GROMACS .gro file of C-alpha atoms in nm:
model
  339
    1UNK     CA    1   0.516  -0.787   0.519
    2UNK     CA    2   0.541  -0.767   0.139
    3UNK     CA    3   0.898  -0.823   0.042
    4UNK     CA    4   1.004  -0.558  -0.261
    5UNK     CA    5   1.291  -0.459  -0.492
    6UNK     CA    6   1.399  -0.210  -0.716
    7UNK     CA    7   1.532  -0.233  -1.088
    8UNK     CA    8   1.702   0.134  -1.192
    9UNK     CA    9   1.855   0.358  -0.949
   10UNK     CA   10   1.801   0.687  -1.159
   11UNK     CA   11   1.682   1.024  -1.072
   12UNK     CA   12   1.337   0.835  -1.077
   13UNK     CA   13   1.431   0.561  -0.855
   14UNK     CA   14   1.381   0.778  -0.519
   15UNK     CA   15   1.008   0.827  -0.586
   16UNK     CA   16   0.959   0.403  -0.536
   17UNK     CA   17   1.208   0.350  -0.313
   18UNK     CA   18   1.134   0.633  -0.050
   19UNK     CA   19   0.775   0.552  -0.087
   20UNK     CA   20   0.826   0.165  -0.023
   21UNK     CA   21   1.026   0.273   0.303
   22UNK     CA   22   0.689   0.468   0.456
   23UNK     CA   23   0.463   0.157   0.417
   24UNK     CA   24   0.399  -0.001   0.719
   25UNK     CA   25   0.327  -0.361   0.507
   26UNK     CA   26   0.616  -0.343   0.285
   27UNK     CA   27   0.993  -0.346   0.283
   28UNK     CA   28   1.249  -0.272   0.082
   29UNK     CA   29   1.502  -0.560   0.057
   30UNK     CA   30   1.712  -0.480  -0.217
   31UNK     CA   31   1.804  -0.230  -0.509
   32UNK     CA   32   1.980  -0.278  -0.888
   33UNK     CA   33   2.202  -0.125  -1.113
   34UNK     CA   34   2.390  -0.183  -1.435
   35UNK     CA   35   2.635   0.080  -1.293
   36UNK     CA   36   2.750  -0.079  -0.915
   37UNK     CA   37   2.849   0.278  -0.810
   38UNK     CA   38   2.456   0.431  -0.837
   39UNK     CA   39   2.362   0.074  -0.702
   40UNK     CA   40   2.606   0.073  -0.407
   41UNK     CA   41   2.517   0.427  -0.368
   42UNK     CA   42   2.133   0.350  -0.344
   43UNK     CA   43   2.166   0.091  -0.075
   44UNK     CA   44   2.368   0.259   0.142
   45UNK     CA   45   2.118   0.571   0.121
   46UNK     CA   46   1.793   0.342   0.168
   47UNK     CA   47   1.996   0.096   0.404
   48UNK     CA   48   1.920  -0.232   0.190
   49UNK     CA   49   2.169  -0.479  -0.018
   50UNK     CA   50   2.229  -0.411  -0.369
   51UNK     CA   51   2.293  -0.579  -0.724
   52UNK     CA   52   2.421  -0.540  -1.065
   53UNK     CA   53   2.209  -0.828  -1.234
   54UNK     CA   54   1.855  -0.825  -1.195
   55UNK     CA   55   1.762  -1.166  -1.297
   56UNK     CA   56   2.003  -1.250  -1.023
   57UNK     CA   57   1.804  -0.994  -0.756
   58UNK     CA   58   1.468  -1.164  -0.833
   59UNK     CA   59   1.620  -1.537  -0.853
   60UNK     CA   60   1.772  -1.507  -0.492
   61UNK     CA   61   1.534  -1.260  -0.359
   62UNK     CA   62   1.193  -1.383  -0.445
   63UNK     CA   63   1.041  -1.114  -0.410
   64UNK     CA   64   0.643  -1.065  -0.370
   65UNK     CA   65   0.660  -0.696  -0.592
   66UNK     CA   66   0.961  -0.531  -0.796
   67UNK     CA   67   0.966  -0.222  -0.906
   68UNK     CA   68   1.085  -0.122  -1.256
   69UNK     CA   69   1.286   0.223  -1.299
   70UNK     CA   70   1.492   0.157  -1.650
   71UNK     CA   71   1.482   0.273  -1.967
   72UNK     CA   72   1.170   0.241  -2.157
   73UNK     CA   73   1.301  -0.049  -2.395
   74UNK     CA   74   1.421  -0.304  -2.096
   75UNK     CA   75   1.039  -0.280  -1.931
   76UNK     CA   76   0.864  -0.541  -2.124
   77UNK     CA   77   1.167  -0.801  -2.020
   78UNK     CA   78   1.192  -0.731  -1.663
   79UNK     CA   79   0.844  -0.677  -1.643
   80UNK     CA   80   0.711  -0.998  -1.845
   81UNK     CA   81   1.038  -1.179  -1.654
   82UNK     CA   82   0.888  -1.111  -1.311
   83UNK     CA   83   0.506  -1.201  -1.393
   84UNK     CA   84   0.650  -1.553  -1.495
   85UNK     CA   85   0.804  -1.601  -1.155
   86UNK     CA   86   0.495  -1.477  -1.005
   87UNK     CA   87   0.590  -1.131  -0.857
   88UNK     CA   88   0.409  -0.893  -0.888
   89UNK     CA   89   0.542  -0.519  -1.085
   90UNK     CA   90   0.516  -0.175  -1.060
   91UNK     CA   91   0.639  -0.003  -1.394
   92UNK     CA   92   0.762   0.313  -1.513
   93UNK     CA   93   0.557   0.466  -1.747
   94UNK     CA   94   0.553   0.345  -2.048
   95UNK     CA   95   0.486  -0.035  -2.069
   96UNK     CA   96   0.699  -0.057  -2.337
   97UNK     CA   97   0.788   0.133  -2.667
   98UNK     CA   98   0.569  -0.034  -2.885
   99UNK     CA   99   0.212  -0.153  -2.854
  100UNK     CA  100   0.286  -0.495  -2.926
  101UNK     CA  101   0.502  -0.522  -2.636
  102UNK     CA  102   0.244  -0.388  -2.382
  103UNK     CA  103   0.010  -0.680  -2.494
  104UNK     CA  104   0.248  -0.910  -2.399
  105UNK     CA  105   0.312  -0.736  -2.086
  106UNK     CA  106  -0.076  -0.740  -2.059
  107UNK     CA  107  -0.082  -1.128  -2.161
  108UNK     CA  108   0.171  -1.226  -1.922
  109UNK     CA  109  -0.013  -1.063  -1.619
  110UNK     CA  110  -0.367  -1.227  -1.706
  111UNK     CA  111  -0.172  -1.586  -1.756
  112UNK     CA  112   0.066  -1.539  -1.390
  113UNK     CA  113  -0.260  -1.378  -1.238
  114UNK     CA  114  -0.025  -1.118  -1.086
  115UNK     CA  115  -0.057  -0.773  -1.032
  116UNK     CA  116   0.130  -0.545  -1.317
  117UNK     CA  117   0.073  -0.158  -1.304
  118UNK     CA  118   0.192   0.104  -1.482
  119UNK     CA  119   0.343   0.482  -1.297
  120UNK     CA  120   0.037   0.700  -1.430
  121UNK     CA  121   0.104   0.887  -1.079
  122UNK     CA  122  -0.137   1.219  -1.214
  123UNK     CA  123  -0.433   1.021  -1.179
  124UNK     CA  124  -0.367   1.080  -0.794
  125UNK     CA  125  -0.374   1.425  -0.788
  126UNK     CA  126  -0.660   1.564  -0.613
  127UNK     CA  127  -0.741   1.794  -0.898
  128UNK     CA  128  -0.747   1.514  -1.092
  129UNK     CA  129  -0.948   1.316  -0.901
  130UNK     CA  130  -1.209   1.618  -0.855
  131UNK     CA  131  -1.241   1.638  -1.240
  132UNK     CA  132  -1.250   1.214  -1.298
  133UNK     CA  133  -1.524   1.193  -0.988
  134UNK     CA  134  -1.772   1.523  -1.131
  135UNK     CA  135  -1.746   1.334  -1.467
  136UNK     CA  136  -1.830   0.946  -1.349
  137UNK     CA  137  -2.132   1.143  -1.089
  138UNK     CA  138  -2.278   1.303  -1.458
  139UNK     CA  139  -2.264   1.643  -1.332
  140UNK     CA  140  -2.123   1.749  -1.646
  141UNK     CA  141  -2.282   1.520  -1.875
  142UNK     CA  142  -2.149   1.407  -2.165
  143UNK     CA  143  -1.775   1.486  -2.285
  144UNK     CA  144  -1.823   1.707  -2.630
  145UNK     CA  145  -1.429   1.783  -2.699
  146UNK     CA  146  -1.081   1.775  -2.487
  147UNK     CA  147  -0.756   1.952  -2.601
  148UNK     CA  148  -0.414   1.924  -2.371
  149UNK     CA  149  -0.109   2.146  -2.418
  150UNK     CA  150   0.275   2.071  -2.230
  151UNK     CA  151   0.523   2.316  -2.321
  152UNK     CA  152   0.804   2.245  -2.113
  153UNK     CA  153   1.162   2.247  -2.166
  154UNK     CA  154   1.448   1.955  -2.257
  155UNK     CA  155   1.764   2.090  -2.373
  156UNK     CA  156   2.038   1.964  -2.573
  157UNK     CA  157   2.248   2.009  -2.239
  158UNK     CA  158   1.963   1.740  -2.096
  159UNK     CA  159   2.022   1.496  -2.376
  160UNK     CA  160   2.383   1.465  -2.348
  161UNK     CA  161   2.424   1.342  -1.969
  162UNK     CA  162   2.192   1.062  -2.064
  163UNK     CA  163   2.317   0.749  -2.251
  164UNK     CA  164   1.926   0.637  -2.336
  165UNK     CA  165   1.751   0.999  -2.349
  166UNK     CA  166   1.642   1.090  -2.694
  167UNK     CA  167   1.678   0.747  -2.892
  168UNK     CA  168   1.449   0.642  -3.104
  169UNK     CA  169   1.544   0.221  -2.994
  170UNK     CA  170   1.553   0.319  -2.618
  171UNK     CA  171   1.356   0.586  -2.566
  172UNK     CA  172   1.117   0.518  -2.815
  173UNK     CA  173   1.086   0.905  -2.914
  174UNK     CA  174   1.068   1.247  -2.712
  175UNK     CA  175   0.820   1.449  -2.608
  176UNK     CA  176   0.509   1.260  -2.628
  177UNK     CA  177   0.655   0.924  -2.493
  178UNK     CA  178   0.854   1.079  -2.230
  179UNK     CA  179   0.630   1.417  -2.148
  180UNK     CA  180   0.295   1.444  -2.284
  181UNK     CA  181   0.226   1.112  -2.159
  182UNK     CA  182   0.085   1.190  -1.806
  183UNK     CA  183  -0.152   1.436  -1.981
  184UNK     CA  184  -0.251   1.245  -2.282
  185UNK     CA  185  -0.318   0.956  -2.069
  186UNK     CA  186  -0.535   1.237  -1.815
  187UNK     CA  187  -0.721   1.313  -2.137
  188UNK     CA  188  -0.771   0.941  -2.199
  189UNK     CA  189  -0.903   0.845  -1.853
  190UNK     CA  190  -1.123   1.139  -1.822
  191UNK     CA  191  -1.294   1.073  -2.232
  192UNK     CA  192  -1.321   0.713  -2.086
  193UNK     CA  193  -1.374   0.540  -2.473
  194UNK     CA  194  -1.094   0.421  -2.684
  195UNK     CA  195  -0.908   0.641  -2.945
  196UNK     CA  196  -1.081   0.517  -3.269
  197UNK     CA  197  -0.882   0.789  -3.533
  198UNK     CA  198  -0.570   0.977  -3.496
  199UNK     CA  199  -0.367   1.229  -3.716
  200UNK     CA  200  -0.073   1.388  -3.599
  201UNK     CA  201   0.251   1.527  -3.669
  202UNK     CA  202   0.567   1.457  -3.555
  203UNK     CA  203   0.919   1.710  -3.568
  204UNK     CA  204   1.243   1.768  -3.430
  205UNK     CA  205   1.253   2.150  -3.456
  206UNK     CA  206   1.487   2.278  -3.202
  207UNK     CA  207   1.766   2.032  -3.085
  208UNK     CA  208   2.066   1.927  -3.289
  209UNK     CA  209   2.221   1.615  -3.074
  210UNK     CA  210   1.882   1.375  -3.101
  211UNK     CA  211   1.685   1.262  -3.408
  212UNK     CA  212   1.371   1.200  -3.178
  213UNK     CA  213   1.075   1.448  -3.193
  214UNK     CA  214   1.061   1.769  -2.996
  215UNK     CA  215   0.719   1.888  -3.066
  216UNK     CA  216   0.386   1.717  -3.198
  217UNK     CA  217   0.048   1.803  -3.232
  218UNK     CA  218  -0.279   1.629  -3.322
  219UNK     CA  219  -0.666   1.559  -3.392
  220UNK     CA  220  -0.778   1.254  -3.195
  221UNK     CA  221  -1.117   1.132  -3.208
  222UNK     CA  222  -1.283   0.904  -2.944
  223UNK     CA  223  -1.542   0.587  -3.010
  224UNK     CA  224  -1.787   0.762  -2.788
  225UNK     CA  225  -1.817   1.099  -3.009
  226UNK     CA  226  -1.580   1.294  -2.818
  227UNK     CA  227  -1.306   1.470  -3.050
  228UNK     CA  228  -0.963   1.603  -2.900
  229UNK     CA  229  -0.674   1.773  -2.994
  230UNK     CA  230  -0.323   1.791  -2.809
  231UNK     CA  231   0.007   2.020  -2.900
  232UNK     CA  232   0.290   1.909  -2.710
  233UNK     CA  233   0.691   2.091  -2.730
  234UNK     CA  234   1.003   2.048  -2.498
  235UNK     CA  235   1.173   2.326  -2.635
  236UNK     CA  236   0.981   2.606  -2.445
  237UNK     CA  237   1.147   2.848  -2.215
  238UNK     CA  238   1.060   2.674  -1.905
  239UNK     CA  239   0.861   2.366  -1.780
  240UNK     CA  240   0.515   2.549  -1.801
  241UNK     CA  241   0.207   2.405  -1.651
  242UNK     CA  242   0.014   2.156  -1.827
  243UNK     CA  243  -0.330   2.244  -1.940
  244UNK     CA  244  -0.593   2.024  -2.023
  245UNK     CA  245  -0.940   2.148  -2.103
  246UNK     CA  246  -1.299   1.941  -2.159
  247UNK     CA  247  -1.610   2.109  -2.283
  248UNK     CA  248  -1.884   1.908  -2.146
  249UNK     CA  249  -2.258   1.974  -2.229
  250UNK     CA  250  -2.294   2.115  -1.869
  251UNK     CA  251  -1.943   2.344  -1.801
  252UNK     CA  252  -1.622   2.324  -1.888
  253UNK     CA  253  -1.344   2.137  -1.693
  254UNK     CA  254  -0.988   2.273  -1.650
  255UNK     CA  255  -0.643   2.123  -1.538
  256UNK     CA  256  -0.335   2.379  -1.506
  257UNK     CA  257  -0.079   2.208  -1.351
  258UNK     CA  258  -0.229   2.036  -1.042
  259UNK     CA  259  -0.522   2.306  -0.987
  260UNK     CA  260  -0.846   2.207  -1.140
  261UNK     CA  261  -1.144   2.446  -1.204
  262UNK     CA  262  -1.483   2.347  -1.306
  263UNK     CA  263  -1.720   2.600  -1.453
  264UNK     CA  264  -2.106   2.471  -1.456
  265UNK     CA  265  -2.316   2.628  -1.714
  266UNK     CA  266  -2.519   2.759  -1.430
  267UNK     CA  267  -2.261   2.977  -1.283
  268UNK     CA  268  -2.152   2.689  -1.001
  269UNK     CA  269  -1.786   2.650  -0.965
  270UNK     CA  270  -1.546   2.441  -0.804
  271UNK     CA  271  -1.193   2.422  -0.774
  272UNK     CA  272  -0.907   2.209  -0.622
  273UNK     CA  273  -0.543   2.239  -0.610
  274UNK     CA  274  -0.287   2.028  -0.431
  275UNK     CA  275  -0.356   1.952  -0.095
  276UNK     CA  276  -0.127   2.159   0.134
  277UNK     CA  277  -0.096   1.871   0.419
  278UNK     CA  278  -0.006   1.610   0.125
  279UNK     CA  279   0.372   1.669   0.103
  280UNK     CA  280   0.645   1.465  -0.010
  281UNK     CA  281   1.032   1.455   0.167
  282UNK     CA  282   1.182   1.349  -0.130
  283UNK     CA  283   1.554   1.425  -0.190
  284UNK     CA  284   1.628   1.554  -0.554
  285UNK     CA  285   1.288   1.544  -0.671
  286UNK     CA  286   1.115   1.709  -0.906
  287UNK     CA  287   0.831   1.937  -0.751
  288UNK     CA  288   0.606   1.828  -1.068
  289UNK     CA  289   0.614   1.452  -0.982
  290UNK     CA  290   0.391   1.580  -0.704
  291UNK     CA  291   0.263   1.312  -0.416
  292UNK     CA  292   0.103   1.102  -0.673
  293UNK     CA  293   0.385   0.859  -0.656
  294UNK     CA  294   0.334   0.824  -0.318
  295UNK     CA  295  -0.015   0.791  -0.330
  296UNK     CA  296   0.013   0.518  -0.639
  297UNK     CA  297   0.251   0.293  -0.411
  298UNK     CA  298   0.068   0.316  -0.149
  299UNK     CA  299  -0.257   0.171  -0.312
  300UNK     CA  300  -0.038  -0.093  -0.525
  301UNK     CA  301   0.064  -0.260  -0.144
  302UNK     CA  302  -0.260  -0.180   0.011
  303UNK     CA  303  -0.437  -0.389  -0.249
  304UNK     CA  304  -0.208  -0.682  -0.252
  305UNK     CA  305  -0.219  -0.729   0.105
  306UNK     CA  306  -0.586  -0.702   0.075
  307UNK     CA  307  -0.628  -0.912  -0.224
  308UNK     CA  308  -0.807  -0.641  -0.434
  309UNK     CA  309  -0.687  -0.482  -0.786
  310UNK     CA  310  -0.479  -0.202  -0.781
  311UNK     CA  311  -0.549   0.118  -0.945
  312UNK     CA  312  -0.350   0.220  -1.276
  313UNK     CA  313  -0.337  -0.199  -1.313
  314UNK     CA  314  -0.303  -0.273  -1.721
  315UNK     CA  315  -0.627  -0.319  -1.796
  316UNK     CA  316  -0.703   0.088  -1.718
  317UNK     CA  317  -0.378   0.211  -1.918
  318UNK     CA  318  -0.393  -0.024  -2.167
  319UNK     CA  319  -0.551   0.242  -2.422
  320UNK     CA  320  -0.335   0.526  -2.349
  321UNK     CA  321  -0.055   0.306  -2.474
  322UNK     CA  322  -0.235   0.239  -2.774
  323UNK     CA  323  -0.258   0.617  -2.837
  324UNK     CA  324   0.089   0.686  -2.769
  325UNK     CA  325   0.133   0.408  -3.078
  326UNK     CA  326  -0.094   0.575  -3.289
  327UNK     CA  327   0.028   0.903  -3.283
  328UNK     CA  328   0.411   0.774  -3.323
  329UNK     CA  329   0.280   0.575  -3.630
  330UNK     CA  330   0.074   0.873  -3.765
  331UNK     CA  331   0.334   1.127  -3.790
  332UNK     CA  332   0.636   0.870  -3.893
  333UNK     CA  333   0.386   0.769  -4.185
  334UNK     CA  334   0.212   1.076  -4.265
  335UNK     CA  335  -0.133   0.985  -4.236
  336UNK     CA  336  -0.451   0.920  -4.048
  337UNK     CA  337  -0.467   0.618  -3.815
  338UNK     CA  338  -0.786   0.397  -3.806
  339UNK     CA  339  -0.756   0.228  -3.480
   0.00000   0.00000   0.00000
C-alpha cells in the first residue's frame, strides 16, 4: 500500500483526498493546514491525523506520494521539497507562477527520479480523450487552426473570502492562470508542438478589489504551422461552457463543456459526452471538476505501484506552462513573444 498525504485543505482538497480513499493500493495517512481548524476539520471528515507544518508531515510521515492543494506560489517549495526526500507529488495546477520555477520543479524530478505531475484533470474527460485519440489515429489529419473561449464568472464577492485569490505574488494573475488554464492546456495537448509566438492582451475590466486580469485574449502560433487564438473573461453572467474548436484538413473538432463533436468532411460524425455511469460522490464539489480528478489519481497510484510513468507527468505539461508565461509576459509588456 502506497502511503499518501495532503498539503491544503481548501475547497480543492476533497477532489485528492476522497479520491485517495477509493484506491484499493493507497491510503491516506495524513492531511495539512496553515489554519488547524480546516486541518482538524479534514481529518476528522477523512478519518486520518492532521498537521499544521508540512515539512513536519513529510519528515515524520515519509510518505511514498503527497499531494499539493496550496496556493499557486508555495508549489514549487513543497513540490521541489518532496522530490528531494524522494516522494513522489501530485500538484495543483499550475507548477508554479513563473516558468522558471516549473524548470526547477522539472529539474528536481529528473535528478530524485520521482514521479511529479501536475492536476490537468480535463485531459480525462472522455470527450477529451475522443478528440486527443481521432487526432493521434490521423483521421483528421493535420491541425490547420484552434481557437478556445471560457466565459465564466468570478466576482468581487469571490475575491474577498480569499486571502490569496486575485494577487499578482500568489496567484500569479486571474483568469488565464486560474481558469483558462484547463482549456489552453486542452488546446496545447491536442496541437501537440510547442508555442513558438504569442501576442496577447491582458485587462482588468470589471472588478474593483484585485489588480489581476479579468479578461485576455490572443494570437498563438504553433512550431508545427498550426495558428490559434483564445479569448478568455471571468466577468460573464454565469460559468458558461468552455468551447474549444480545431479545423483540421479532414473535419472540424468541437469541445463544449465535456461533450465533444467531430464533423468529418465526408459527412461522418461522432460525438461523446460524459459518461453517465462515471460519477463522482464528492461533497461540495464543483460539477465542472467532473470525474477527471478521479480518473488522474487513479492512474498517478496505478503507475507507481506498477513502476510505469504517469500521465499528466512534467514532461507532457511542461509547454502549457510555458504558454501560460508567454501570454502573462506579452500583455504586461505589450508585445509579441518569440518563444
Amino acid at each position: 500500500m502506497l502511503k499518501s498525504v495532503v498539503i491544503g485543505c481548501g475547497k480543492i482538497s476533497v477532489m485528492h483526498c476522497v479520491s485517495i480513499k477509493k484506491q484499493n493500493n493507497a491510503y491516506l495517512a495524513a492531511v495539512c493546514d496553515i489554519k488547524e481548524d480546516r486541518a482538524k476539520k479534514a481529518a476528522e471528515e477523512y478519518e486520518t491525523k492532521y498537521y499544521t507544518d508540512w515539512k513536519k508531515m513529510l519528515d515524520e510521515e515519509k510518505p511514498d506520494a503527497v499531494h499539493i492543494c496550496t496556493p499557486h506560489y508555495l508549489h514549487p517549495e513543497m513540490a521541489i521539497y518532496a522530490l528531494q526526500k524522494g516522494i513522489n507529488v501530485l500538484t495543483e495546477k499550475p507548477m508554479a507562477i513563473h516558468y522558471e520555477d516549473a524548470m526547477k520543479m522539472a529539474e528536481a524530478s529528473k535528478k530524485s527520479g520521482k514521479s511529479l505531475v501536475v492536476s490537468f484533470q480535463n485531459r480525462f474527460n472522455p470527450g477529451s480523450l475522443l478528440i486527443k485519440n481521432t487526432l493521434d489515429s490521423g483521421r483528421l489529419g493535420k491541425i490547420i487552426s484552434a481557437r478556445a473561449m471560457v466565459t465564466w464568472n468570478r466576482s468581487d464577492e469571490y475575491y474577498s473570502k480569499s486571502d490569496w485569490k486575485g494577487t499578482w505574488d500568489k496567484e500569479g494573475g486571474g483568469v488565464i492562470i486560474d481558469q483558462a488554464i484547463h482549456t489552453l492546456d486542452l488546446m496545447n495537448w491536442y496541437i501537440g508542438s510547442k508555442a513558438v509566438e504569442v501576442s496577447a492582451t491582458i485587462n482588468n475590466r470589471a472588478h474593483s478589489i484585485v489588480k489581476v486580469e479579468d479578461s485576455s485574449e490572443g494570437y498563438i502560433k504553433y512550431a508545427n504551422g498550426t495558428n490559434a487564438c483564445f479569448f478568455a473573461i471571468n466577468y460573464y453572467g454565469y460559468d458558461a461552457p468552455v468551447e474549444l474548436e480545431l479545423y483540421c484538413e479532414k473535419g472540424i473538432a468541437k469541445l463544449v463543456g465535456e461533450k465533444a463533436t467531430i464533423t468529418f468532411n465526408d459527412g461522418g460524425v461522432e460525438i461523446q459526452d460524459r459518461n453517465p455511469n462515471q460519477f463522482f460522490e464528492f461533497k461540495n464539489a464543483k460539477q465542472y471538476w467532473g470525474v477527471g480528478h478521479m480518473m488522474e489519481i487513479e492512474n498517478f497510484y496505478t503507475s507507481l505501484s506498477e513502476g510505469k510513468k504517469p500521465k499528466n507527468s512534467v514532461d507532457e505539461v511542461l509547454d502549457t506552462h510555458h504558454l501560460i508565461d508567454a501570454i502573462y509576459k506579452s500583455g504586461k509588456e505589450n508585445r509579441k513573444i518569440v518563444m
